[in-house]
Short mmCIF file of C-alpha atoms in Angstrom, two decimals:
data_model
loop_
_atom_site.label_atom_id
_atom_site.label_comp_id
_atom_site.label_asym_id
_atom_site.label_seq_id
_atom_site.Cartn_x
_atom_site.Cartn_y
_atom_site.Cartn_z
CA UNK Q 1 5.33 18.05 10.38
CA UNK Q 2 2.51 20.60 10.17
CA UNK Q 3 1.07 21.86 6.89
CA UNK Q 4 2.89 25.27 6.97
CA UNK Q 5 6.16 23.50 7.78
CA UNK Q 6 5.67 21.04 4.92
CA UNK Q 7 4.90 23.79 2.42
CA UNK Q 8 7.90 25.87 3.53
CA UNK Q 9 10.20 22.83 3.51
CA UNK Q 10 9.11 21.91 -0.01
CA UNK Q 11 9.66 25.46 -1.25
CA UNK Q 12 13.14 25.51 0.31
CA UNK Q 13 13.94 22.08 -1.14
CA UNK Q 14 12.89 23.21 -4.61
CA UNK Q 15 15.08 26.28 -4.31
CA UNK Q 16 18.01 24.11 -3.22
CA UNK Q 17 17.37 21.82 -6.18
CA UNK Q 18 17.33 24.74 -8.60
CA UNK Q 19 20.68 25.91 -7.24
CA UNK Q 20 22.13 22.40 -7.43
CA UNK Q 21 20.92 22.03 -11.02
CA UNK Q 22 22.50 25.37 -11.91
CA UNK Q 23 25.78 24.22 -10.37
CA UNK Q 24 25.74 21.10 -12.54
CA UNK Q 25 24.73 23.06 -15.63
CA UNK Q 26 27.64 25.45 -15.08
CA UNK Q 27 30.08 22.62 -15.82
CA UNK Q 28 27.76 20.46 -17.89
CA UNK Q 29 26.42 17.09 -16.82
CA UNK Q 30 28.17 15.23 -19.64
CA UNK Q 31 31.53 16.74 -18.68
CA UNK Q 32 30.96 15.93 -15.03
CA UNK Q 33 30.08 12.34 -15.87
CA UNK Q 34 33.27 11.97 -17.88
CA UNK Q 35 35.22 13.61 -15.06
CA UNK Q 36 33.64 11.10 -12.71
CA UNK Q 37 34.87 8.23 -14.88
CA UNK Q 38 38.38 9.77 -15.03
CA UNK Q 39 38.42 10.19 -11.25
CA UNK Q 40 37.39 6.57 -10.79
CA UNK Q 41 40.07 5.42 -13.24
CA UNK Q 42 42.75 7.47 -11.48
CA UNK Q 43 41.87 6.35 -7.94
CA UNK Q 44 41.76 2.73 -9.15
CA UNK Q 45 45.25 3.25 -10.55
CA UNK Q 46 46.47 4.51 -7.19
CA UNK Q 47 44.89 1.58 -5.33
CA UNK Q 48 46.30 -0.96 -7.79
CA UNK Q 49 49.93 0.14 -7.47
CA UNK Q 50 50.14 1.61 -3.98
CA UNK Q 51 51.48 -1.53 -2.28
CA UNK Q 52 53.65 -2.71 -5.18
CA UNK Q 53 55.19 0.55 -6.44
CA UNK Q 54 56.26 1.98 -3.08
CA UNK Q 55 59.60 1.45 -1.42
CA UNK Q 56 62.36 -0.49 -3.17
CA UNK Q 57 60.59 -3.80 -3.67
CA UNK Q 58 58.97 -4.18 -7.09
CA UNK Q 59 60.76 -1.98 -9.63
CA UNK Q 60 58.72 -3.41 -12.51
CA UNK Q 61 55.52 -2.30 -10.78
CA UNK Q 62 57.04 1.14 -10.25
CA UNK Q 63 57.80 1.44 -13.98
CA UNK Q 64 54.32 0.21 -14.93
CA UNK Q 65 52.78 2.77 -12.62
CA UNK Q 66 54.72 5.63 -14.18
CA UNK Q 67 53.66 4.43 -17.64
CA UNK Q 68 50.03 4.17 -16.59
CA UNK Q 69 50.14 7.74 -15.25
CA UNK Q 70 51.51 8.93 -18.57
CA UNK Q 71 48.84 7.06 -20.52
CA UNK Q 72 46.14 8.48 -18.26
CA UNK Q 73 47.20 12.06 -18.98
CA UNK Q 74 47.61 11.38 -22.69
CA UNK Q 75 44.02 10.11 -22.82
CA UNK Q 76 42.57 12.84 -20.60
CA UNK Q 77 40.13 14.89 -22.72
CA UNK Q 78 41.20 18.46 -23.30
CA UNK Q 79 37.70 19.81 -22.59
CA UNK Q 80 37.45 18.35 -19.09
CA UNK Q 81 38.12 20.57 -16.05
CA UNK Q 82 40.89 20.04 -13.51
CA UNK Q 83 43.46 18.69 -15.96
CA UNK Q 84 46.06 20.77 -14.11
CA UNK Q 85 45.22 18.88 -10.91
CA UNK Q 86 46.06 15.54 -12.47
CA UNK Q 87 49.19 17.03 -14.11
CA UNK Q 88 50.39 18.37 -10.76
CA UNK Q 89 49.89 14.95 -9.15
CA UNK Q 90 51.74 13.25 -12.01
CA UNK Q 91 54.63 15.69 -11.77
CA UNK Q 92 55.03 15.05 -8.06
CA UNK Q 93 54.87 11.27 -8.47
CA UNK Q 94 57.52 11.28 -11.21
CA UNK Q 95 60.47 10.55 -8.93
CA UNK Q 96 62.85 7.74 -8.25
CA UNK Q 97 61.13 6.36 -5.22
CA UNK Q 98 57.53 6.49 -4.01
CA UNK Q 99 56.20 6.13 -0.48
CA UNK Q 100 52.81 5.48 1.06
CA UNK Q 101 52.72 9.18 1.94
CA UNK Q 102 53.02 10.06 -1.77
CA UNK Q 103 49.91 8.04 -2.57
CA UNK Q 104 48.06 9.55 0.37
CA UNK Q 105 49.07 13.04 -0.80
CA UNK Q 106 47.85 12.22 -4.32
CA UNK Q 107 44.44 11.29 -2.98
CA UNK Q 108 44.24 14.45 -0.92
CA UNK Q 109 45.27 16.50 -3.95
CA UNK Q 110 42.15 15.24 -5.79
CA UNK Q 111 39.99 17.49 -3.59
CA UNK Q 112 39.17 20.05 -6.33
CA UNK Q 113 38.04 17.23 -8.64
CA UNK Q 114 35.88 15.74 -5.92
CA UNK Q 115 34.42 19.15 -5.14
CA UNK Q 116 33.17 19.35 -8.71
CA UNK Q 117 31.81 15.81 -8.58
CA UNK Q 118 29.99 16.69 -5.37
CA UNK Q 119 27.72 18.83 -7.53
CA UNK Q 120 26.20 15.65 -8.94
CA UNK Q 121 25.74 14.20 -5.46
CA UNK Q 122 24.22 17.42 -4.14
CA UNK Q 123 21.78 17.56 -7.04
CA UNK Q 124 20.75 13.93 -6.51
CA UNK Q 125 20.23 14.55 -2.80
CA UNK Q 126 18.21 17.69 -3.57
CA UNK Q 127 16.03 15.74 -6.03
CA UNK Q 128 15.45 13.06 -3.39
CA UNK Q 129 14.57 15.68 -0.79
CA UNK Q 130 11.98 17.24 -3.12
CA UNK Q 131 10.60 13.78 -3.94
CA UNK Q 132 10.31 12.87 -0.24
CA UNK Q 133 8.61 16.11 0.73
CA UNK Q 134 6.23 15.91 -2.24
CA UNK Q 135 5.29 12.41 -1.05
CA UNK Q 136 4.64 13.72 2.45
CA UNK Q 137 2.43 16.46 1.03
CA UNK Q 138 0.48 13.90 -1.02
CA UNK Q 139 -0.07 11.97 2.20
CA UNK Q 140 -1.16 15.15 3.97
CA UNK Q 141 -3.54 15.93 1.10
CA UNK Q 142 -5.11 12.48 1.33
CA UNK Q 143 -5.47 12.74 5.12
CA UNK Q 144 -6.92 16.25 4.84
CA UNK Q 145 -9.46 15.13 2.26
CA UNK Q 146 -10.45 12.28 4.56
CA UNK Q 147 -10.76 14.77 7.41
CA UNK Q 148 -12.97 17.05 5.30
CA UNK Q 149 -15.14 14.08 4.33
CA UNK Q 150 -15.51 13.19 8.00
CA UNK Q 151 -16.33 16.73 9.04
CA UNK Q 152 -18.94 17.02 6.29
CA UNK Q 153 -20.46 13.73 7.43
CA UNK Q 154 -20.52 14.96 11.03
CA UNK Q 155 -22.13 18.22 9.94
CA UNK Q 156 -24.75 16.37 7.92
CA UNK Q 157 -25.53 13.79 10.62
CA UNK Q 158 -25.47 16.43 13.31
CA UNK Q 159 -28.85 17.71 12.14
CA UNK Q 160 -30.53 14.32 12.71
CA UNK Q 161 -33.42 13.97 15.14
CA UNK Q 162 -31.82 11.77 17.80
CA UNK Q 163 -35.25 11.03 19.31
CA UNK Q 164 -36.69 9.57 16.11
CA UNK Q 165 -38.06 5.99 16.50
CA UNK Q 166 -35.22 4.05 14.80
CA UNK Q 167 -36.64 0.80 16.17
CA UNK Q 168 -39.04 0.99 13.23
CA UNK Q 169 -36.03 0.01 11.12
CA UNK Q 170 -33.92 -1.84 13.63
CA UNK Q 171 -36.46 -4.38 14.82
CA UNK Q 172 -37.32 -5.91 11.41
CA UNK Q 173 -33.64 -5.91 10.43
CA UNK Q 174 -32.73 -7.75 13.63
CA UNK Q 175 -35.55 -10.25 13.04
CA UNK Q 176 -34.28 -10.87 9.52
CA UNK Q 177 -30.66 -11.25 10.64
CA UNK Q 178 -31.62 -13.73 13.35
CA UNK Q 179 -33.64 -15.69 10.80
CA UNK Q 180 -30.88 -15.79 8.19
CA UNK Q 181 -28.31 -16.88 10.79
CA UNK Q 182 -30.59 -19.76 11.76
CA UNK Q 183 -31.12 -20.63 8.09
CA UNK Q 184 -27.41 -20.75 7.44
CA UNK Q 185 -26.86 -22.91 10.49
CA UNK Q 186 -29.51 -25.34 9.24
CA UNK Q 187 -27.85 -25.40 5.83
CA UNK Q 188 -24.51 -26.27 7.42
CA UNK Q 189 -26.06 -28.98 9.57
CA UNK Q 190 -28.57 -30.51 7.14
CA UNK Q 191 -27.63 -29.83 3.52
CA UNK Q 192 -25.01 -31.72 1.56
CA UNK Q 193 -21.70 -29.92 1.59
CA UNK Q 194 -21.48 -29.98 -2.20
CA UNK Q 195 -24.89 -28.32 -2.42
CA UNK Q 196 -23.94 -25.57 0.05
CA UNK Q 197 -20.77 -24.80 -1.90
CA UNK Q 198 -22.69 -24.82 -5.17
CA UNK Q 199 -25.08 -22.20 -3.81
CA UNK Q 200 -22.19 -20.12 -2.45
CA UNK Q 201 -20.44 -20.32 -5.80
CA UNK Q 202 -23.57 -18.91 -7.41
CA UNK Q 203 -23.91 -16.26 -4.70
CA UNK Q 204 -20.33 -15.16 -5.25
CA UNK Q 205 -21.42 -13.81 -8.63
CA UNK Q 206 -23.74 -11.27 -7.00
CA UNK Q 207 -21.75 -8.03 -6.55
CA UNK Q 208 -23.64 -6.72 -3.50
CA UNK Q 209 -23.29 -9.83 -1.31
CA UNK Q 210 -19.49 -10.15 -0.88
CA UNK Q 211 -19.67 -13.94 -0.54
CA UNK Q 212 -16.26 -15.62 -0.24
CA UNK Q 213 -15.82 -17.89 -3.27
CA UNK Q 214 -15.39 -21.59 -2.48
CA UNK Q 215 -11.82 -22.77 -3.22
CA UNK Q 216 -11.91 -24.33 -6.71
CA UNK Q 217 -10.17 -27.55 -5.68
CA UNK Q 218 -12.50 -28.06 -2.72
CA UNK Q 219 -15.56 -27.38 -4.84
CA UNK Q 220 -14.42 -29.83 -7.54
CA UNK Q 221 -13.49 -32.51 -5.00
CA UNK Q 222 -16.79 -32.39 -3.10
CA UNK Q 223 -18.75 -32.41 -6.35
CA UNK Q 224 -17.19 -35.70 -7.48
CA UNK Q 225 -16.26 -37.52 -4.26
CA UNK Q 226 -18.89 -39.55 -2.40
CA UNK Q 227 -18.05 -37.72 0.82
CA UNK Q 228 -19.45 -34.55 -0.77
CA UNK Q 229 -22.91 -35.77 0.22
CA UNK Q 230 -22.02 -35.34 3.90
CA UNK Q 231 -22.73 -32.16 5.85
CA UNK Q 232 -20.08 -29.56 6.60
CA UNK Q 233 -19.86 -30.44 10.33
CA UNK Q 234 -19.31 -34.09 9.35
CA UNK Q 235 -16.50 -33.10 6.97
CA UNK Q 236 -14.87 -31.05 9.71
CA UNK Q 237 -15.15 -33.99 12.08
CA UNK Q 238 -13.52 -36.28 9.52
CA UNK Q 239 -10.75 -33.75 9.04
CA UNK Q 240 -9.66 -34.44 12.63
CA UNK Q 241 -9.37 -38.19 12.05
CA UNK Q 242 -6.09 -39.98 11.53
CA UNK Q 243 -5.31 -41.45 8.10
CA UNK Q 244 -6.01 -44.96 9.32
CA UNK Q 245 -9.38 -43.98 10.79
CA UNK Q 246 -10.31 -42.05 7.64
CA UNK Q 247 -10.06 -45.22 5.54
CA UNK Q 248 -13.35 -46.35 7.13
CA UNK Q 249 -15.19 -43.19 6.03
CA UNK Q 250 -13.74 -41.82 2.79
CA UNK Q 251 -12.07 -43.00 -0.38
CA UNK Q 252 -8.50 -41.78 -0.89
CA UNK Q 253 -7.91 -40.52 2.67
CA UNK Q 254 -4.75 -38.67 1.67
CA UNK Q 255 -6.65 -36.64 -0.91
CA UNK Q 256 -9.40 -35.87 1.60
CA UNK Q 257 -6.86 -34.76 4.20
CA UNK Q 258 -5.11 -32.52 1.69
CA UNK Q 259 -8.19 -30.92 0.10
CA UNK Q 260 -10.67 -30.77 2.97
CA UNK Q 261 -8.10 -30.49 5.73
CA UNK Q 262 -6.28 -27.80 3.78
CA UNK Q 263 -9.50 -25.79 3.47
CA UNK Q 264 -10.98 -26.36 6.89
CA UNK Q 265 -10.66 -22.67 7.78
CA UNK Q 266 -12.96 -21.81 4.88
CA UNK Q 267 -15.49 -24.46 5.91
CA UNK Q 268 -15.24 -23.61 9.59
CA UNK Q 269 -15.90 -19.89 9.09
CA UNK Q 270 -18.84 -20.14 6.68
CA UNK Q 271 -21.70 -18.24 8.26
CA UNK Q 272 -24.55 -15.87 7.43
CA UNK Q 273 -22.46 -12.68 7.57
CA UNK Q 274 -22.58 -12.01 3.78
CA UNK Q 275 -26.38 -12.29 3.89
CA UNK Q 276 -27.03 -10.11 6.92
CA UNK Q 277 -28.11 -6.45 6.76
CA UNK Q 278 -25.74 -4.17 8.60
CA UNK Q 279 -26.71 -1.55 11.13
CA UNK Q 280 -27.10 1.30 10.40
CA UNK Q 281 -28.71 0.06 7.20
CA UNK Q 282 -27.64 1.09 3.70
CA UNK Q 283 -29.43 3.65 1.57
CA UNK Q 284 -32.85 2.59 0.33
CA UNK Q 285 -31.82 2.08 -3.30
CA UNK Q 286 -28.84 -0.04 -2.30
CA UNK Q 287 -30.95 -2.11 0.06
CA UNK Q 288 -33.59 -2.74 -2.61
CA UNK Q 289 -31.00 -3.92 -5.15
CA UNK Q 290 -29.25 -6.05 -2.55
CA UNK Q 291 -32.58 -7.46 -1.47
CA UNK Q 292 -33.16 -8.93 -4.94
CA UNK Q 293 -29.84 -10.74 -4.76
CA UNK Q 294 -30.57 -11.98 -1.24
CA UNK Q 295 -33.94 -13.39 -2.25
CA UNK Q 296 -32.33 -15.27 -5.14
CA UNK Q 297 -29.77 -16.92 -2.84
CA UNK Q 298 -32.15 -17.57 0.05
CA UNK Q 299 -34.52 -19.36 -2.32
CA UNK Q 300 -31.71 -21.79 -3.10
CA UNK Q 301 -31.30 -22.42 0.64
CA UNK Q 302 -35.09 -22.85 0.90
CA UNK Q 303 -35.02 -20.19 3.65
CA UNK Q 304 -38.68 -19.15 3.42
CA UNK Q 305 -38.84 -17.60 6.88
CA UNK Q 306 -35.80 -15.46 6.10
CA UNK Q 307 -37.32 -14.32 2.81
CA UNK Q 308 -40.53 -13.32 4.60
CA UNK Q 309 -38.55 -11.37 7.21
CA UNK Q 310 -36.50 -9.76 4.44
CA UNK Q 311 -39.62 -8.61 2.65
CA UNK Q 312 -40.68 -6.72 5.79
CA UNK Q 313 -37.37 -4.84 5.66
CA UNK Q 314 -37.65 -4.18 1.94
CA UNK Q 315 -41.16 -2.82 2.37
CA UNK Q 316 -39.65 -0.07 4.54
CA UNK Q 317 -37.08 0.73 1.86
CA UNK Q 318 -39.80 0.83 -0.82
CA UNK Q 319 -42.19 2.93 1.26
CA UNK Q 320 -41.86 6.61 2.15
CA UNK Q 321 -38.31 7.47 0.97
CA UNK Q 322 -38.07 10.61 3.09
CA UNK Q 323 -39.03 8.75 6.27
CA UNK Q 324 -36.60 5.91 5.57
CA UNK Q 325 -33.79 8.40 4.90
CA UNK Q 326 -34.61 10.33 8.08
CA UNK Q 327 -34.65 7.21 10.28
CA UNK Q 328 -31.44 5.96 8.67
CA UNK Q 329 -29.82 9.33 9.32
CA UNK Q 330 -30.81 9.12 12.99
CA UNK Q 331 -29.46 5.57 13.21
CA UNK Q 332 -26.14 6.70 11.71
CA UNK Q 333 -25.93 9.72 14.00
CA UNK Q 334 -26.51 7.60 17.11
CA UNK Q 335 -23.99 4.99 15.96
CA UNK Q 336 -21.27 7.03 14.26
CA UNK Q 337 -21.03 10.36 16.05
CA UNK Q 338 -19.01 10.80 19.21
CA UNK Q 339 -20.13 13.11 21.98
CA UNK Q 340 -17.37 15.54 21.02
CA UNK Q 341 -18.59 15.62 17.43
CA UNK Q 342 -22.14 16.26 18.53
CA UNK Q 343 -20.91 19.19 20.61
CA UNK Q 344 -19.03 20.53 17.58
CA UNK Q 345 -22.27 20.64 15.64
CA UNK Q 346 -24.22 22.09 18.53
CA UNK Q 347 -21.80 24.95 19.24
CA UNK Q 348 -21.06 25.67 15.57
CA UNK Q 349 -17.29 25.01 15.73
CA UNK Q 350 -17.69 22.38 13.02
CA UNK Q 351 -17.94 25.20 10.44
CA UNK Q 352 -14.66 26.78 11.53
CA UNK Q 353 -12.88 23.44 11.48
CA UNK Q 354 -14.26 22.66 8.03
CA UNK Q 355 -13.09 26.02 6.71
CA UNK Q 356 -9.62 25.52 8.21
CA UNK Q 357 -9.37 22.03 6.70
CA UNK Q 358 -10.40 23.32 3.26
CA UNK Q 359 -7.82 26.12 3.49
CA UNK Q 360 -5.20 23.58 4.49
CA UNK Q 361 -6.10 21.39 1.53
CA UNK Q 362 -5.91 24.32 -0.88
CA UNK Q 363 -2.47 25.32 0.44
CA UNK Q 364 -1.16 21.78 0.15
CA UNK Q 365 -2.51 21.30 -3.37
CA UNK Q 366 -1.09 24.65 -4.47
CA UNK Q 367 2.32 23.77 -3.06
CA UNK Q 368 2.31 20.42 -4.84
CA UNK Q 369 1.25 21.89 -8.17
CA UNK Q 370 3.38 25.03 -8.08
CA UNK Q 371 6.24 23.70 -10.19
CA UNK Q 372 4.21 21.76 -12.77
#
């Protein structure tokens, strides 16, 4: 549904709700609720005695039914509407013999009562309609804000110099990433598994690295078990062994199979991804702060080559801030903008689309807030 349709539908739904609320208020919700209870009691009475009180079979049931009708009317509150409807039904059913048709007629005769009770149903449905449409407008507001954010990004990146020498940034970042991938592979192949997990547990505390925390049970097991001195590839190899074969390599094979085997996905997918620098690179300040965390972790892995390559990257972030920002902007423009978006910037239609999106957002927000 388009934005004008949503706004119009919500306005209509609110009007319908106001009318439904007025219809309920005309009788009074408390009175309608009590009428609802009386209606339920009366229809239950009909259902209870319909089979037993009809025909000439169960006279006792017939007498009980007549008594129950009398009690119902005696207890019917004077201030409730449609008393005459129940009295008319009672008068008709007060005869010597009842048939199935009499009970069916009685149910049909309850129409005026049910028409009043429909006011509650109509109000509830109107409330739900307003709630649903308001939810759709909230979704449209979120999507429109996201669209505006995207258009503003496109507008901003559209002014980038696409011919700028981004390799000045890309080449040292690629050299660093290649180095850190090799360092992580060496760590997997040469370091004790317990040591690798200990470093990763420490790295997990750094907020800018997004390192997956080692499972607590796996970390504890490898720290205490002798097999924790093995490398990660060796652990993964052992995890494929049968229980009988494992007895030659580890203590408590069942525990190893449960803890290491149960966490093999974690061990198998450990790589350098959390320590790599993405492309396009982050803002200079972010990169500098992240660089400090990376150096701290890489020192623990004794990855000196990676640290040296990282320092080359960080030197760029610490150097001329305007040049770094300009090259980063070019890198983002080349990577993130589509050809259609570049044309939008070039022909100026981006401004019109931005204005239309902002107008759409204002209309949606006004519609959502109009009854608050």
